[in-house]
Tab-separated table of C-alpha atoms in Angstrom:
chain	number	residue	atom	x	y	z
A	21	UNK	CA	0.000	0.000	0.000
A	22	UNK	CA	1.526	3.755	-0.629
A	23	UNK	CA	1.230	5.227	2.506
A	24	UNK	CA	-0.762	8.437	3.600
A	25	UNK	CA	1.632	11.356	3.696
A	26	UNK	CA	-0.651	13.901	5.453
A	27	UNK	CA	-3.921	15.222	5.702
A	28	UNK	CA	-4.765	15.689	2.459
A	29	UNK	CA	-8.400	14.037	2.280
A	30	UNK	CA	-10.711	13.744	-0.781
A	31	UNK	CA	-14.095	14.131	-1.663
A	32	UNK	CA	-16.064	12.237	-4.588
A	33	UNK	CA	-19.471	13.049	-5.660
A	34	UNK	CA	-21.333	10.526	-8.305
A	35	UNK	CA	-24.053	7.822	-7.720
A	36	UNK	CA	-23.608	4.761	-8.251
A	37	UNK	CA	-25.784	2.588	-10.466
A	38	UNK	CA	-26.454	-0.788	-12.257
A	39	UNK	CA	-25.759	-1.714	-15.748
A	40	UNK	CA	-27.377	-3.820	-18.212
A	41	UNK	CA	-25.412	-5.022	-21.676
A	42	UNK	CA	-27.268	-6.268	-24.071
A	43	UNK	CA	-26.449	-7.885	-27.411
A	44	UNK	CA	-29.001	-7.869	-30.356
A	45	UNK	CA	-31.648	-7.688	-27.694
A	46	UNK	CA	-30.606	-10.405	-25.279
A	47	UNK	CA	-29.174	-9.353	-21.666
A	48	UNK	CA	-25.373	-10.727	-21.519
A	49	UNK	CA	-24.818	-9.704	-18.199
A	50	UNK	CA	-25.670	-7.311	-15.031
A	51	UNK	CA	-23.623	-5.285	-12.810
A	52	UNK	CA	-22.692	-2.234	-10.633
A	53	UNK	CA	-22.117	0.762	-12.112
A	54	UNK	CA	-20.744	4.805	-11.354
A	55	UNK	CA	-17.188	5.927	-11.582
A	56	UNK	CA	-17.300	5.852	-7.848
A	57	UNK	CA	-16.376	1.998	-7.705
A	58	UNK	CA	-13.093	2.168	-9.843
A	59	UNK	CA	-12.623	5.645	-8.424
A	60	UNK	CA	-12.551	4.080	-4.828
A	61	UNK	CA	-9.894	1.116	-5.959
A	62	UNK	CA	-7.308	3.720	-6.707
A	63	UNK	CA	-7.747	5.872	-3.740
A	64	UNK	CA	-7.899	2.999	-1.231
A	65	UNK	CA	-4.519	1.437	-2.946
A	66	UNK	CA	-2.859	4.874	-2.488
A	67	UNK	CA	-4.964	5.132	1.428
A	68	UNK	CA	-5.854	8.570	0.433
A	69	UNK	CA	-9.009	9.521	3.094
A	70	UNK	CA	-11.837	10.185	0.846
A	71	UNK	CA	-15.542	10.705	1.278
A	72	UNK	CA	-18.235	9.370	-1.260
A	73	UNK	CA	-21.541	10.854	-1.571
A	74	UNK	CA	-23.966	9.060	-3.759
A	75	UNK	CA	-27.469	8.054	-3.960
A	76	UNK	CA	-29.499	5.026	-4.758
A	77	UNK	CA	-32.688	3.585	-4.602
A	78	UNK	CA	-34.184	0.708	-1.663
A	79	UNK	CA	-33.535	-1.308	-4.670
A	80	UNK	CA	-29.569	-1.046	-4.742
A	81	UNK	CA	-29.070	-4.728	-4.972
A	82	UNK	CA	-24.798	-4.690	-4.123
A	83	UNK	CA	-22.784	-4.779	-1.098
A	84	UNK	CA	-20.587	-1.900	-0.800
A	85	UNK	CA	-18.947	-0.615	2.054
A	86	UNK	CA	-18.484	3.134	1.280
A	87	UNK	CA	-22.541	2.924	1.987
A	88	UNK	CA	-24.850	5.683	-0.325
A	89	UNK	CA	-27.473	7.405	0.554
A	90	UNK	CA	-30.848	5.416	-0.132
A	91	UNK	CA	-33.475	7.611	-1.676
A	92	UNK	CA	-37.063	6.551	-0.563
A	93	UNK	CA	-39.283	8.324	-3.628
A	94	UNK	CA	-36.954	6.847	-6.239
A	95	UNK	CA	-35.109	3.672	-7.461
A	96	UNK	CA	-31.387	3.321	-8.426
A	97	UNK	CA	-29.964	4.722	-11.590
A	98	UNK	CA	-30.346	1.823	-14.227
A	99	UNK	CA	-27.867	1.945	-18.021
A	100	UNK	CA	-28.784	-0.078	-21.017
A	101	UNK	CA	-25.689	-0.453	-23.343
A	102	UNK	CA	-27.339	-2.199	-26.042
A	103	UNK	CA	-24.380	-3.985	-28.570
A	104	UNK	CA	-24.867	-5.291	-32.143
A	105	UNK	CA	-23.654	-8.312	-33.856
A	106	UNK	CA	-23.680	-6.351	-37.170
A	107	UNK	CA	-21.244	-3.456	-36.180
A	108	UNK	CA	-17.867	-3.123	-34.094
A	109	UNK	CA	-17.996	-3.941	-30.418
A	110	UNK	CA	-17.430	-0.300	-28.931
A	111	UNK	CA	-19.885	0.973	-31.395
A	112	UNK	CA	-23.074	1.058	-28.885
A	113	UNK	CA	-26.458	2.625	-28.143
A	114	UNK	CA	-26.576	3.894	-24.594
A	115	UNK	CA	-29.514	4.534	-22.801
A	116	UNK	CA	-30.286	5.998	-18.999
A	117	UNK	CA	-33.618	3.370	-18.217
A	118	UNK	CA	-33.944	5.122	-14.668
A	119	UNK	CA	-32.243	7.628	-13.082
A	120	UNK	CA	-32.611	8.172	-9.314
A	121	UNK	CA	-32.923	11.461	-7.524
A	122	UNK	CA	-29.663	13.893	-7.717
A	123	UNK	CA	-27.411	15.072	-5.440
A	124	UNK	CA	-27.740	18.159	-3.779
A	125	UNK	CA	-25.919	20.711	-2.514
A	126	UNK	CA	-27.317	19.787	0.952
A	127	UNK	CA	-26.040	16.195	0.691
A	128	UNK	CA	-22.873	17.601	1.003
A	129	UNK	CA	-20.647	17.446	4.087
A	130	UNK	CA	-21.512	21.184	5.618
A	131	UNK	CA	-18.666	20.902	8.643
A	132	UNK	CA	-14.963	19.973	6.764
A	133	UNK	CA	-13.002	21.148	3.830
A	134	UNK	CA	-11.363	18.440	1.459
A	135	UNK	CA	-8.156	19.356	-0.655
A	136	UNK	CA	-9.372	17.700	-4.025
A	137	UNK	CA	-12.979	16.942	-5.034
A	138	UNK	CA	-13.855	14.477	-7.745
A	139	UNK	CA	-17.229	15.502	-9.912
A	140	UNK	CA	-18.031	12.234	-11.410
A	141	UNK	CA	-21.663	11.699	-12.117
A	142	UNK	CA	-22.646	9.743	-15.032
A	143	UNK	CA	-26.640	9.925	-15.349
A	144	UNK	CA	-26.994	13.709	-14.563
A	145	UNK	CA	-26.757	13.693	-11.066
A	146	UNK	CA	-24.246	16.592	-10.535
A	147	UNK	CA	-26.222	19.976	-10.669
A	148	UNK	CA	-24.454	23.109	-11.383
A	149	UNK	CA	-25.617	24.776	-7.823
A	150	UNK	CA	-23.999	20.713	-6.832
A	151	UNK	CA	-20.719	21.501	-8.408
A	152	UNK	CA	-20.400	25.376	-7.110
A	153	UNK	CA	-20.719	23.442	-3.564
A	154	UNK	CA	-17.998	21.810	-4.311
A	155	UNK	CA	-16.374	24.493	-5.218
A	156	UNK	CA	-16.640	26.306	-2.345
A	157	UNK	CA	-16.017	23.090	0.247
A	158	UNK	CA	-12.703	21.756	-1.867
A	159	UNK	CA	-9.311	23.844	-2.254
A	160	UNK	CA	-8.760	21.588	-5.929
A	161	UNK	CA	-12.344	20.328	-7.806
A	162	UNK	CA	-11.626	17.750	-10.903
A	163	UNK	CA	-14.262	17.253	-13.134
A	164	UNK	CA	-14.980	14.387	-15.617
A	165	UNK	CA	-16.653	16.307	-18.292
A	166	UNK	CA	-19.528	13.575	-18.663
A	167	UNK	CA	-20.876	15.030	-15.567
A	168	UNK	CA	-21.320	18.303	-17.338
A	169	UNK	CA	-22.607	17.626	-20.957
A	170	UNK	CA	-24.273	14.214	-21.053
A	171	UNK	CA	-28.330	14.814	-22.129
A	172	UNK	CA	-30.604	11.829	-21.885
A	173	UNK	CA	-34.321	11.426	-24.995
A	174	UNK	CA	-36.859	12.096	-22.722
A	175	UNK	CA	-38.787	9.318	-24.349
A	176	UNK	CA	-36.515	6.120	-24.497
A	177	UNK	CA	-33.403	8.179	-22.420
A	178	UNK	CA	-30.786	7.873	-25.065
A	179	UNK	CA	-27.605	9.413	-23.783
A	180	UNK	CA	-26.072	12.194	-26.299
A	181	UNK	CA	-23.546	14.867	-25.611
A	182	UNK	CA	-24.478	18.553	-25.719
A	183	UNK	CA	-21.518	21.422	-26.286
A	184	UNK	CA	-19.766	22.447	-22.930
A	185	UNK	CA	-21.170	25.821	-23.630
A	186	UNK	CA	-25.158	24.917	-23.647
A	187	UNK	CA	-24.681	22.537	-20.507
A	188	UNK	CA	-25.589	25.119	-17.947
A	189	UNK	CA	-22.216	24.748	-16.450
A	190	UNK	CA	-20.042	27.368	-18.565
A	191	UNK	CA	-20.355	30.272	-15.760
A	192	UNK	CA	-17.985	27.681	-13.173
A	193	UNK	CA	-15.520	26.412	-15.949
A	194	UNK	CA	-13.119	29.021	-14.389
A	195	UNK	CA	-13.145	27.812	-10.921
A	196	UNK	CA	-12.386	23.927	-11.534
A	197	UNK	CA	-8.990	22.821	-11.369
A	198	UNK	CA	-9.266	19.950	-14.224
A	199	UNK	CA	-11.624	19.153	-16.603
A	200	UNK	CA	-10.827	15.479	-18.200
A	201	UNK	CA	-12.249	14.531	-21.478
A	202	UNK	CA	-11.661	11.503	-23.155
A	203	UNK	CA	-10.948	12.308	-27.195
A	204	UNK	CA	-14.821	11.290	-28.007
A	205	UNK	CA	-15.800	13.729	-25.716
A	206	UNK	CA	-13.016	16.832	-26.433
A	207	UNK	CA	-14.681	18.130	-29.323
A	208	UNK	CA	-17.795	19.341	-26.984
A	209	UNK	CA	-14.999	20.864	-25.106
A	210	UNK	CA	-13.696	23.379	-26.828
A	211	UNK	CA	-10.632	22.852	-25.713
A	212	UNK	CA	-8.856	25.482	-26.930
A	213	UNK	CA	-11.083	27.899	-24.481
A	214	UNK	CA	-11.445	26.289	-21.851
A	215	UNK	CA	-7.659	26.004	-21.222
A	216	UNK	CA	-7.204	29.212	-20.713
A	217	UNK	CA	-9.869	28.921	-17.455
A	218	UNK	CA	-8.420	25.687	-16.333
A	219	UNK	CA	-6.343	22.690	-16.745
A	220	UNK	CA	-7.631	20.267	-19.492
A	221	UNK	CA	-6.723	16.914	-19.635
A	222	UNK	CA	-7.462	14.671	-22.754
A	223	UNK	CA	-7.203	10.734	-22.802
A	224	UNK	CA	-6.547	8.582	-25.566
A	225	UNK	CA	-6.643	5.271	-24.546
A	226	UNK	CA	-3.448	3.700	-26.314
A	227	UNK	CA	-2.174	7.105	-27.214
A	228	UNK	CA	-2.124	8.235	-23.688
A	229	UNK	CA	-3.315	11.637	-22.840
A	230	UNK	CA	-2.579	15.098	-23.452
A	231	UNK	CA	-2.018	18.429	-20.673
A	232	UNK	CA	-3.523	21.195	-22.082
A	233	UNK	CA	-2.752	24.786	-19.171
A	234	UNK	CA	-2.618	27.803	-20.694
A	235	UNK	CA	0.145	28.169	-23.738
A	236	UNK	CA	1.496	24.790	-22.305
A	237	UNK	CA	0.481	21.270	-23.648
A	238	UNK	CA	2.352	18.207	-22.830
A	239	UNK	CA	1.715	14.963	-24.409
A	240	UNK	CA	1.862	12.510	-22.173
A	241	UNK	CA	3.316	8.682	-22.917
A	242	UNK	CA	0.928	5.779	-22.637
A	243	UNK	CA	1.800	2.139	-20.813
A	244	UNK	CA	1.586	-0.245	-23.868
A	245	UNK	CA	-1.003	-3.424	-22.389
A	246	UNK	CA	-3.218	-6.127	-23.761
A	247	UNK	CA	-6.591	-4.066	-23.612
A	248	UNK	CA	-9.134	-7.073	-21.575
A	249	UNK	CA	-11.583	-4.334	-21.036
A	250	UNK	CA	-11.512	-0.608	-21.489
A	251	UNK	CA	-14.208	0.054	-18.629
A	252	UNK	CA	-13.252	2.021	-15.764
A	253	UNK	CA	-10.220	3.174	-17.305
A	254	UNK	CA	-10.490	6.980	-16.900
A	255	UNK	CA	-11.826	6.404	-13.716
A	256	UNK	CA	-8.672	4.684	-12.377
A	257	UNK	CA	-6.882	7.965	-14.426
A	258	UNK	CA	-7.990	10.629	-12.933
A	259	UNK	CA	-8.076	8.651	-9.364
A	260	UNK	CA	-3.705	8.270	-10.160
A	261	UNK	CA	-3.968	11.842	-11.331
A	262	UNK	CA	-5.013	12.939	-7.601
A	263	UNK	CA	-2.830	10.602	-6.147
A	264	UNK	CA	0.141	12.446	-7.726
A	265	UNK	CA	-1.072	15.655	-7.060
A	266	UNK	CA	-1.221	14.346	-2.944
A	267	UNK	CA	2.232	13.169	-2.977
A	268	UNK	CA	3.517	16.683	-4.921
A	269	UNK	CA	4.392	15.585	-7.884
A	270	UNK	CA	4.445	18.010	-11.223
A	271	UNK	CA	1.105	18.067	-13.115
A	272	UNK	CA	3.199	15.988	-15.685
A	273	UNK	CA	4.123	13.289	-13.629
A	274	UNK	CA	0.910	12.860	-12.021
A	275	UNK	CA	-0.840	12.462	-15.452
A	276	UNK	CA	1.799	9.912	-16.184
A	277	UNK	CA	0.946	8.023	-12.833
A	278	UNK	CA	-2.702	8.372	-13.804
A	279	UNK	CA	-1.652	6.801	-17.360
A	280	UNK	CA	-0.386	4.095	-14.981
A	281	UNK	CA	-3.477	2.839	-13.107
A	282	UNK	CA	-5.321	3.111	-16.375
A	283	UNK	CA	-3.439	0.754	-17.831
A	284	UNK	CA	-3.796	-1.307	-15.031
A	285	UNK	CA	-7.575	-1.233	-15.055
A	286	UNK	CA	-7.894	-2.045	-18.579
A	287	UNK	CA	-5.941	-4.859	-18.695
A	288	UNK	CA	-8.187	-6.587	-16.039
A	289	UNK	CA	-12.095	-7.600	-16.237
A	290	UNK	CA	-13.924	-5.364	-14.644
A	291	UNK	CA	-13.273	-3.564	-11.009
A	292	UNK	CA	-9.378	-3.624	-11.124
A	293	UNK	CA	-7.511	-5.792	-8.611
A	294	UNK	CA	-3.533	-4.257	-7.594
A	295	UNK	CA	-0.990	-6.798	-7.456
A	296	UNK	CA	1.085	-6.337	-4.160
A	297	UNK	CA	4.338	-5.853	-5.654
A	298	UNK	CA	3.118	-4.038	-8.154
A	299	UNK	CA	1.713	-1.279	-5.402
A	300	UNK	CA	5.162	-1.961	-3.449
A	301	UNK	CA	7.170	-0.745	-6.501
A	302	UNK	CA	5.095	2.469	-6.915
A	303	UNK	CA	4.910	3.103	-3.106
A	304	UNK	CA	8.740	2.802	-2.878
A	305	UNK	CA	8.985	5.382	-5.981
A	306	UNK	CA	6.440	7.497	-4.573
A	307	UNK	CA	8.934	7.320	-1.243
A	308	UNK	CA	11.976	8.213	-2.728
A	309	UNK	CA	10.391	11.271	-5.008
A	310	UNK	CA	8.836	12.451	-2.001
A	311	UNK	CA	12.148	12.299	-0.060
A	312	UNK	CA	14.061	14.000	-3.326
A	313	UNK	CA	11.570	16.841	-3.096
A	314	UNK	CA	11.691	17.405	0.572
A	315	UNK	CA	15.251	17.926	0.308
A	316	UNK	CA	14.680	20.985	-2.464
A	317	UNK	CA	12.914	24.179	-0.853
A	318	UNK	CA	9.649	24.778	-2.719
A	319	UNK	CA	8.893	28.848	-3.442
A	320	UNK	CA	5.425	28.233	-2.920
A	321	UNK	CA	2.253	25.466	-3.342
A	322	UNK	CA	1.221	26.232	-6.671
A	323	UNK	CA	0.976	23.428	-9.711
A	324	UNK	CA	4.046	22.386	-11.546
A	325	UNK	CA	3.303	22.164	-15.101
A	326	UNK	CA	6.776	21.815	-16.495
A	327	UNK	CA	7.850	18.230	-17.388
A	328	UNK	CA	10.580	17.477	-14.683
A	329	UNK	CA	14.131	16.446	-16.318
A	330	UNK	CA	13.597	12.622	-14.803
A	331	UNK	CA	10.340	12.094	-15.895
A	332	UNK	CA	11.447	10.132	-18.899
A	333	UNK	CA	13.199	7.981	-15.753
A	334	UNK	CA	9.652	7.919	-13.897
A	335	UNK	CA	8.140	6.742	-16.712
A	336	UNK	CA	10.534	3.565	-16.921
A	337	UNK	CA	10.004	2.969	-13.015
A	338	UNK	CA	6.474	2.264	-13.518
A	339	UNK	CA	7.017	0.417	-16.616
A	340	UNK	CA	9.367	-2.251	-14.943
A	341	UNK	CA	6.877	-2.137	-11.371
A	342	UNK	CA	4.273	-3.440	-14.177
A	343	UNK	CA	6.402	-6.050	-15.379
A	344	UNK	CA	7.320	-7.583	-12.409
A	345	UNK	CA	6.105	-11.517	-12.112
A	346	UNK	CA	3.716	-11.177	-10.147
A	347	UNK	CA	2.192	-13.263	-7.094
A	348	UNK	CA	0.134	-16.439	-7.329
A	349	UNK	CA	-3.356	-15.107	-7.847
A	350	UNK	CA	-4.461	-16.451	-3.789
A	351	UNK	CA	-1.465	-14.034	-2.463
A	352	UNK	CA	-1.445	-11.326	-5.164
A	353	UNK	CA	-4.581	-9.995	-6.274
A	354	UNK	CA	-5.929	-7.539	-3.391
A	355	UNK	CA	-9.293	-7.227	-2.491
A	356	UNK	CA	-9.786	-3.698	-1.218
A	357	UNK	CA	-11.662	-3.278	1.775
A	358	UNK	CA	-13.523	-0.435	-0.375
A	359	UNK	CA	-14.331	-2.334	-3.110
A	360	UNK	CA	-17.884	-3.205	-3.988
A	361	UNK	CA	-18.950	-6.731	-3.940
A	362	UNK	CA	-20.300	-7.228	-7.799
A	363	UNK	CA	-21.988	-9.329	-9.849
A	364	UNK	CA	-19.705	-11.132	-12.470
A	365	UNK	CA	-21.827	-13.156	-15.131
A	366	UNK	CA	-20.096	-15.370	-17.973
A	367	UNK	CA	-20.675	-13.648	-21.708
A	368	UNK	CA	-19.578	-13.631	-24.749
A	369	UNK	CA	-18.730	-11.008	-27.638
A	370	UNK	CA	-18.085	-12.782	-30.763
A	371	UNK	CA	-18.164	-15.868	-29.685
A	372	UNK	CA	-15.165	-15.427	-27.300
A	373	UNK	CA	-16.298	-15.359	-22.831
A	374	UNK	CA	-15.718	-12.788	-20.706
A	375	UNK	CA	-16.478	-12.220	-17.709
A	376	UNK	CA	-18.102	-8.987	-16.762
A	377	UNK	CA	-18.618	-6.978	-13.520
A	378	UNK	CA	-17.680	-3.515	-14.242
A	379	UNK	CA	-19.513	-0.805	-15.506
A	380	UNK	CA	-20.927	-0.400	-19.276
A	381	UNK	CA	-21.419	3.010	-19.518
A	382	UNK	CA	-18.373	4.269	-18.691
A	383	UNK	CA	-17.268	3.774	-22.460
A	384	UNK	CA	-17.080	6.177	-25.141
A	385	UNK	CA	-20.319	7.314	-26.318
A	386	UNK	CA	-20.348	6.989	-30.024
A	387	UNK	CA	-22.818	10.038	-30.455
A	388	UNK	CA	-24.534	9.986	-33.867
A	389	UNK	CA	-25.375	13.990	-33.154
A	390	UNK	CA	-23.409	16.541	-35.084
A	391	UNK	CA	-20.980	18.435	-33.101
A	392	UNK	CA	-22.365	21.729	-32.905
C-alpha cells in the first residue's frame, strides 16, 4: 500500500448505479455501475481519506462498504448499453432506463473542507448549484466532463452529448482545477477555451493523454497493455492523477501516474484488482520522489506544469513495477476493503467469454449527433 503522507483528504461526488449489456436484444450480463467503484480502488490502494456521496434507490441490490445514501421516492440509476452483432464492439447505443434522484448541494458534508474533489456523475446527477458546492467546500475540484454535458431522450433516455457551452455549467468552468475529457468527448470541449480557465486533460486510450494549461500542452506517454476491457479506465486515471497531485508531484508526472493505473484497469475484467508488488514498486517510488523533493525548498504550493528532467526515468520505473512476475493469484490480487462486492456473469462477444462486472457506460459514447 503507498502510505498516507498527510492530511490531504478527498471528496467524490457521483451515484452509483447498475448496468445492463445487451447484445441484439438479449441481456449478456448485469452489474454495478458509477465511476465511484473504480474511483474508490485507486484511492484505497494509495490510502488517500476520501468521502463518497452518492445516492441510490431501496432497490440497490450490491454490497458496498463506502454505503450511499438510499433515496425513498426513487429507485437506483439503471444503463442499457445495447451492442450489435452487425457493427464493431465499442460501437453502442446507450440509454439511462432510470435515473434516481440527484445530489444536492445539501447532501454535502456542511462541517470539513477536502483538498481535491472528484465531480463524477454519469446519469446527470451533478447539478451546477452541486458543483459550485464543491467548489466552495474543496481547495482543488476535478471534473470528468460527462458530468457536465451528457443529455438523456426524454422518451426512451438515449444518452447524447451537448456542447460544454449549452450545458448550464459554462459560468464555473473558471473555478475547476481539471476538466478530463476523453478524445470522443473533447470536441464538446472546446478545448482550446477552456484552457485558458483551467487545466484540461485529454485521454486517448493507447495514445495516452494530453495536458492542455494555458500556452502549455504536454503529451503525455501511454503504458503499452493487452486491452481485456476498457471500462473504468479513466476512472482509475484521474483517481492516479489525484494521487500524484497528494504526494507533490508536477502536473506531468501525475498524469503519467494516472496513465499508470489506467493501464492497469484495462488490462483486467472489470473492477481492477492491484498486485502487491506491483503497489510496493510504486509506493517505494512514490517514497523516494517524495524524499528527493523534501530535500529541495519549494517557493510556494502552486501546480508544476513543467515536465521534470527525470520524468522520462519515472516513466521507466512504472514500466518495470508493471512487469514484475507477479504473485500467485491467492497471495497477489488484493481485495480492497472499499471495493464493492459485484456481480460477475459469464458472456460472450463474438463468440469469445468474458467475464463482466464492471460498468458499461463508462465507455465512449459513439454520439450519432453533429458536433455543434
Amino acid at each position: 500500500m503507498i502510505e498516507n503522507r498527510g492530511p490531504a483528504s478527498c471528496l467524490v461526488v457521483g451515484n452509483y448505479c447498475h448496468d445492463v449489456l445487451m447484445k441484439d436484444g438479449v441481456v449478456l450480463a448485469e452489474s454495478l455501475g458509477g465511476a465511484a467503484a473504480f474511483i474508490s480502488a485507486v484511492l484505497d490502494g494509495a490510502a488517500l481519506p476520501s468521502t463518497f456521496v452518492s445516492k441510490v434507490g431501496p432497490d440497490f441490490a450490491y454490497a458496498v462498504t463506502r454505503s450511499p445514501f438510499v433515496s425513498l421516492s426513487s429507485k437506483t440509476t439503471v444503463f442499457h448499453a445495447h451492442f450489435s452483432s452487425q457493427v464493431q464492439r465499442h460501437d453502442r447505443v446507450l440509454k439511462r432506463v432510470r435515473s434516481c434522484e440527484p445530489i444536492t448541494p445539501l447532501d454535502l458534508p456542511d462541517s470539513r473542507r477536502f483538498e481535491f474533489g472528484l465531480a463524477v456523475g454519469v446519469a446527470g446527477e451533478i447539478l451546477p448549484e452541486t458543483l459550485e458546492k464543491m467548489l466552495d467546500i474543496c481547495d482543488t475540484v476535478f471534473v470528468d466532463v460527462q458530468a457536465l454535458i451528457r443529455a438523456f431522450d426524454p422518451i426512451d433516455g438515449t444518452v447524447s452529448l451537448v456542447h460544454l457551452r449549452d450545458s448550464g455549467f459554462g459560468h464555473l468552468i473558471g473555478r475547476i482545477g481539471f476538466l478530463k475529457a476523453s478524445s470522443d468527448e473533447a470536441p464538446y470541449v472546446g478545448v482550446e477555451a477552456v484552457r485558458k480557465e483551467c487545466c484540461v486533460v485529454v485521454t486517448n486510450g493507447e495514445d495516452g493523454c494530453t495536458v492542455y494549461n494555458r500556452n502549455v500542452e504536454h503529451q503525455i506517454a501511454p503504458f503499452p497493455t493487452v486491452q481485456v476491457d476498457p471500462t473504468g479506465a479513466g476512472d482509475s486515471f484521474l483517481g492516479g492523477l489525484v494521487v500524484g497531485l497528494v504526494e507533490g508531484m508536477t502536473v506531468p508526472d501525475a498524469a503519467l501516474l494516472g496513465n499508470f493505473f489506467g493501464s492497469l484497469t484495462v488490462g483486467q475484467l472489470g473492477l481492477p484488482k492491484f498486485d502487491l508488488r506491483v503497489l510496493q514498486a510504486v509506493k517505494d517510488e512514490l517514497q523516494r520522489r517524495r524524499l528527493k523533493l523534501l530535500s529541495h525548498e519549494k517557493p510556494d504550493d502552486r501546480l508544476v506544469f513543467v515536465k521534470p528532467v527525470d520524468h522520462e526515468d519515472f516513466r521507466m520505473t512504472l514500466v518495470r513495477a508493471r512487469n514484475l512476475p507477479t504473485l500467485p493469484v491467492r497471495e497477489c490480487q488484493q481485495e480492497l476493503a472499499s471495493s464493492p462486492r459485484v456481480v460477475e456473469n459469464h458472456i460472450s462477444f463474438n463468440g469469445q467469454p468474458r467475464l463482466i462486472s464492471s460498468n458499461a457506460c463508462e465507455e465512449p459514447i459513439m454520439s450519432g449527433d453533429l458536433i455543434p
